[in-house]
PDB file of C-alpha atoms in Angstrom:
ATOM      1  CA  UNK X 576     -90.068  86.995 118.608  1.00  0.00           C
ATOM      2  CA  UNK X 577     -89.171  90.088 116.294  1.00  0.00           C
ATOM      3  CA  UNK X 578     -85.868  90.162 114.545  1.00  0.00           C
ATOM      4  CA  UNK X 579     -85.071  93.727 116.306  1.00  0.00           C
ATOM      5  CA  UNK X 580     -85.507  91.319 119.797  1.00  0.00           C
ATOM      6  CA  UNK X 581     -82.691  89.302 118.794  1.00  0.00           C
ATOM      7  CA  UNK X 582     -79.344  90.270 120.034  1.00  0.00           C
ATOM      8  CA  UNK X 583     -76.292  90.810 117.683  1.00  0.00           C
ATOM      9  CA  UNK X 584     -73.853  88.260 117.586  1.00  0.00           C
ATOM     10  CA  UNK X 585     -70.837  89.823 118.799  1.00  0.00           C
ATOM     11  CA  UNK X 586     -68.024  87.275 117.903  1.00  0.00           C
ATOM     12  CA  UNK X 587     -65.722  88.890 120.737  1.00  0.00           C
ATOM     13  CA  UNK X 588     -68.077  87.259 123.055  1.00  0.00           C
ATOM     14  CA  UNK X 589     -66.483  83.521 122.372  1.00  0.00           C
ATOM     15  CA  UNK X 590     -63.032  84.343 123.301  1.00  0.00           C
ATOM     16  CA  UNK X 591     -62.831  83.408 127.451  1.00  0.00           C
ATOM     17  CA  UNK X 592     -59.625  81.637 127.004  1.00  0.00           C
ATOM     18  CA  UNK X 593     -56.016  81.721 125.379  1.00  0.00           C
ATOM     19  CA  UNK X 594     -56.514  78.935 123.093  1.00  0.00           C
ATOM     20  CA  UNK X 595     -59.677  80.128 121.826  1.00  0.00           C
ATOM     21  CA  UNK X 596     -58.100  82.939 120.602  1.00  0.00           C
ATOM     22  CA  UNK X 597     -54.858  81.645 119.110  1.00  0.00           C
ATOM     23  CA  UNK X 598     -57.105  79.134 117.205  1.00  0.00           C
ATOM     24  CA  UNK X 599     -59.125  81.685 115.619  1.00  0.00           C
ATOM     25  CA  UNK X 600     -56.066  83.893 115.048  1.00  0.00           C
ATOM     26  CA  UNK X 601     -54.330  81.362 113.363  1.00  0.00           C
ATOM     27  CA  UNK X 602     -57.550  80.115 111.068  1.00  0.00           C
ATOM     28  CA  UNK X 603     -57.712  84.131 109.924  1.00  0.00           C
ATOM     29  CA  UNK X 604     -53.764  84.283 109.127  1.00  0.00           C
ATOM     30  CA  UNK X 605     -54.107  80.738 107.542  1.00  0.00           C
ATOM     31  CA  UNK X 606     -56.989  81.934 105.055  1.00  0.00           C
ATOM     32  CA  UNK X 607     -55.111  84.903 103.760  1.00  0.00           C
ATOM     33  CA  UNK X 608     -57.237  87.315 103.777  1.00  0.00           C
ATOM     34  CA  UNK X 609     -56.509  90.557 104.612  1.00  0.00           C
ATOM     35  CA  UNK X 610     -59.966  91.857 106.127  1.00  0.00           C
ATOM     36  CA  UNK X 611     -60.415  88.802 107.608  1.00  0.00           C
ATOM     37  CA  UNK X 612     -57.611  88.943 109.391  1.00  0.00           C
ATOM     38  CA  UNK X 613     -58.408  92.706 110.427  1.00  0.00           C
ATOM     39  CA  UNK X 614     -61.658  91.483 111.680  1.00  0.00           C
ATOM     40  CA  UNK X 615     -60.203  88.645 113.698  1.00  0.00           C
ATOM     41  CA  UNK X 616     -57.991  90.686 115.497  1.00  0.00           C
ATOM     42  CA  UNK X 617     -60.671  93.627 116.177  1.00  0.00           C
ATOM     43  CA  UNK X 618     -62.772  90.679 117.511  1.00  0.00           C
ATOM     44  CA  UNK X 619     -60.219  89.528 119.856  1.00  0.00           C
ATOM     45  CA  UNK X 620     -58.617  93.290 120.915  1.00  0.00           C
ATOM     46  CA  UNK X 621     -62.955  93.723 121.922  1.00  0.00           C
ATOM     47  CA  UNK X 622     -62.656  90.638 123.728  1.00  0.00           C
ATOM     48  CA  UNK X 623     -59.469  91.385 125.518  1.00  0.00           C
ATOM     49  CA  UNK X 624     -60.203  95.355 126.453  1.00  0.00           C
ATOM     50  CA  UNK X 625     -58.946  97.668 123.657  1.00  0.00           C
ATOM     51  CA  UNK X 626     -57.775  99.710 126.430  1.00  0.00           C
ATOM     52  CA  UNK X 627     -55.963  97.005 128.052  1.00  0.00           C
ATOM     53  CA  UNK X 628     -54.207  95.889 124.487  1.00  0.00           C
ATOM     54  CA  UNK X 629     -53.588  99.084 123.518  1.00  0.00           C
ATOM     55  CA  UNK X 630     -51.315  99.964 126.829  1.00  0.00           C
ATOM     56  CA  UNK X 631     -49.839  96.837 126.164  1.00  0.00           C
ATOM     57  CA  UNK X 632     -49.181  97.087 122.437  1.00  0.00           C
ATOM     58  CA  UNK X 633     -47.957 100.967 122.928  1.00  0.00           C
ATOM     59  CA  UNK X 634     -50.551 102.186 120.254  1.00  0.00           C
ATOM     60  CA  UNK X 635     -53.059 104.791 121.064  1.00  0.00           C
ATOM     61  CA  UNK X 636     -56.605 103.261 122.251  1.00  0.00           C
ATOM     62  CA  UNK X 637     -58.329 105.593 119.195  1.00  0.00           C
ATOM     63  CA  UNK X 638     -55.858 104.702 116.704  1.00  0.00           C
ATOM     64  CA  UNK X 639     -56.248 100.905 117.363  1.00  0.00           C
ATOM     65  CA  UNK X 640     -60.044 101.507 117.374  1.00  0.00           C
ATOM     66  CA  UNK X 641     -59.696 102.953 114.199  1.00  0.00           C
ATOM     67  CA  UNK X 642     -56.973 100.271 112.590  1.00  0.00           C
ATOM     68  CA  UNK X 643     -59.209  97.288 113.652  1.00  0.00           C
ATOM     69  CA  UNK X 644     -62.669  98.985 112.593  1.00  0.00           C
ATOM     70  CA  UNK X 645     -64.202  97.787 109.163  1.00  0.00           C
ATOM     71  CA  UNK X 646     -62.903 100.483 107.577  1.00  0.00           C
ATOM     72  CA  UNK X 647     -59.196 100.709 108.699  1.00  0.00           C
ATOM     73  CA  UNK X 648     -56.028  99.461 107.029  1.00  0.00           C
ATOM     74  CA  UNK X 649     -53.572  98.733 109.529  1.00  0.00           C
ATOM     75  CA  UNK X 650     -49.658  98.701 108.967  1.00  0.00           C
ATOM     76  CA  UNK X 651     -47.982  95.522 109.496  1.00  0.00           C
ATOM     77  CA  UNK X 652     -46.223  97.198 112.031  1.00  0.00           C
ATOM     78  CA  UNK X 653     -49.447  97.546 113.713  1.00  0.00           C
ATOM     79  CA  UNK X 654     -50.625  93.976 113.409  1.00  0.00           C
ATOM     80  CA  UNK X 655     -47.135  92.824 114.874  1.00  0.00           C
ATOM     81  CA  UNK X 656     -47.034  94.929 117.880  1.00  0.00           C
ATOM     82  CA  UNK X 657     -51.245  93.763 118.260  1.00  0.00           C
ATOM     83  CA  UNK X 658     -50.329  89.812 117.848  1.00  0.00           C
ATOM     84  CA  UNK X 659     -47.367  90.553 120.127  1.00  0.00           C
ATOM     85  CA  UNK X 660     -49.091  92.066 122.779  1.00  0.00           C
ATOM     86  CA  UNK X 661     -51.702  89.212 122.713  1.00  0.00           C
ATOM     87  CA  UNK X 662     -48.868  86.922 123.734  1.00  0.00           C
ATOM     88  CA  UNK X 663     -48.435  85.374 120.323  1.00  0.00           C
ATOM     89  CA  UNK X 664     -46.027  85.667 117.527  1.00  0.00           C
ATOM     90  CA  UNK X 665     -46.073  84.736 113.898  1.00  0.00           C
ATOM     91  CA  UNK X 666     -44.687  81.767 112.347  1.00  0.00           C
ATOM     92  CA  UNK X 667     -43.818  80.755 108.417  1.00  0.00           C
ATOM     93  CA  UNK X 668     -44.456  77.709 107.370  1.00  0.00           C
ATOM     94  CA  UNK X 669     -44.086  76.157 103.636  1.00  0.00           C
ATOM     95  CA  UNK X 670     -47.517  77.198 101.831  1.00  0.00           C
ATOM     96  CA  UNK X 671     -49.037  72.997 100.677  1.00  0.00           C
ATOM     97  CA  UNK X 672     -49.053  74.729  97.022  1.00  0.00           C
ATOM     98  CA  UNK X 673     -45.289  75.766  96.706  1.00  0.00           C
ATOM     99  CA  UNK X 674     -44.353  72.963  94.895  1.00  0.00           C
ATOM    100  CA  UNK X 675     -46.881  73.487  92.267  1.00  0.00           C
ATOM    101  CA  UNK X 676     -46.072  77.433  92.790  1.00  0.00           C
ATOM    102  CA  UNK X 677     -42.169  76.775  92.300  1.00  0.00           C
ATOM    103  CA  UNK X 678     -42.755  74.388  88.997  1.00  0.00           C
ATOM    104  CA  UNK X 679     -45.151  76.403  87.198  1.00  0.00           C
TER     105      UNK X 679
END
């Protein structure tokens, strides 16, 4: 088999369930990473219909395209009304290093 015969991974393709996705979404927020939060929720908007989340989430389909792509830089306004209309929310917790943080 050739390497151009192998089909892209498309990580969009894992989320068939709730769960799946709120897992995932919460490992990207966890890790702090900006992009790799951007990329998380591109991967689940694919997964859901960036049509569907867009009505949903009152953004414009191309302007969410273009937020979530590799190259965007979405507000936080953006990312809220996204997580929102994905049924979630977000949630603060106490970082495990804010002691260390506080003392230093």
């Amino acid at each position: 088999m050739k390497l151009s015969e192998l089909k892209l991974f498309d990580a969009a393709e894992a989320f068939k369930d709730d769960e799946a996705i709120r897992h995932y979404l919460s490992l990207a927020f966890e890790g702090g990473d900006p992009r790799e939060i951007q990329r998380a929720l591109g991967a689940v908007a694919r997964a859901r219909g960036m049509s569907a989340l867009a009505r949903a989430s009152g953004i414009a389909r191309e302007a969410l395209y273009r937020a979530l792509s590799d190259t965007g830089n979405p507000e936080f306004a953006t990312i809220l009304k996204v997580v929102s209309a994905l049924g979630l929310h977000l949630t603060l917790t106490t970082h495990p290093d804010a002691n260390e943080a506080a003392t230093a």
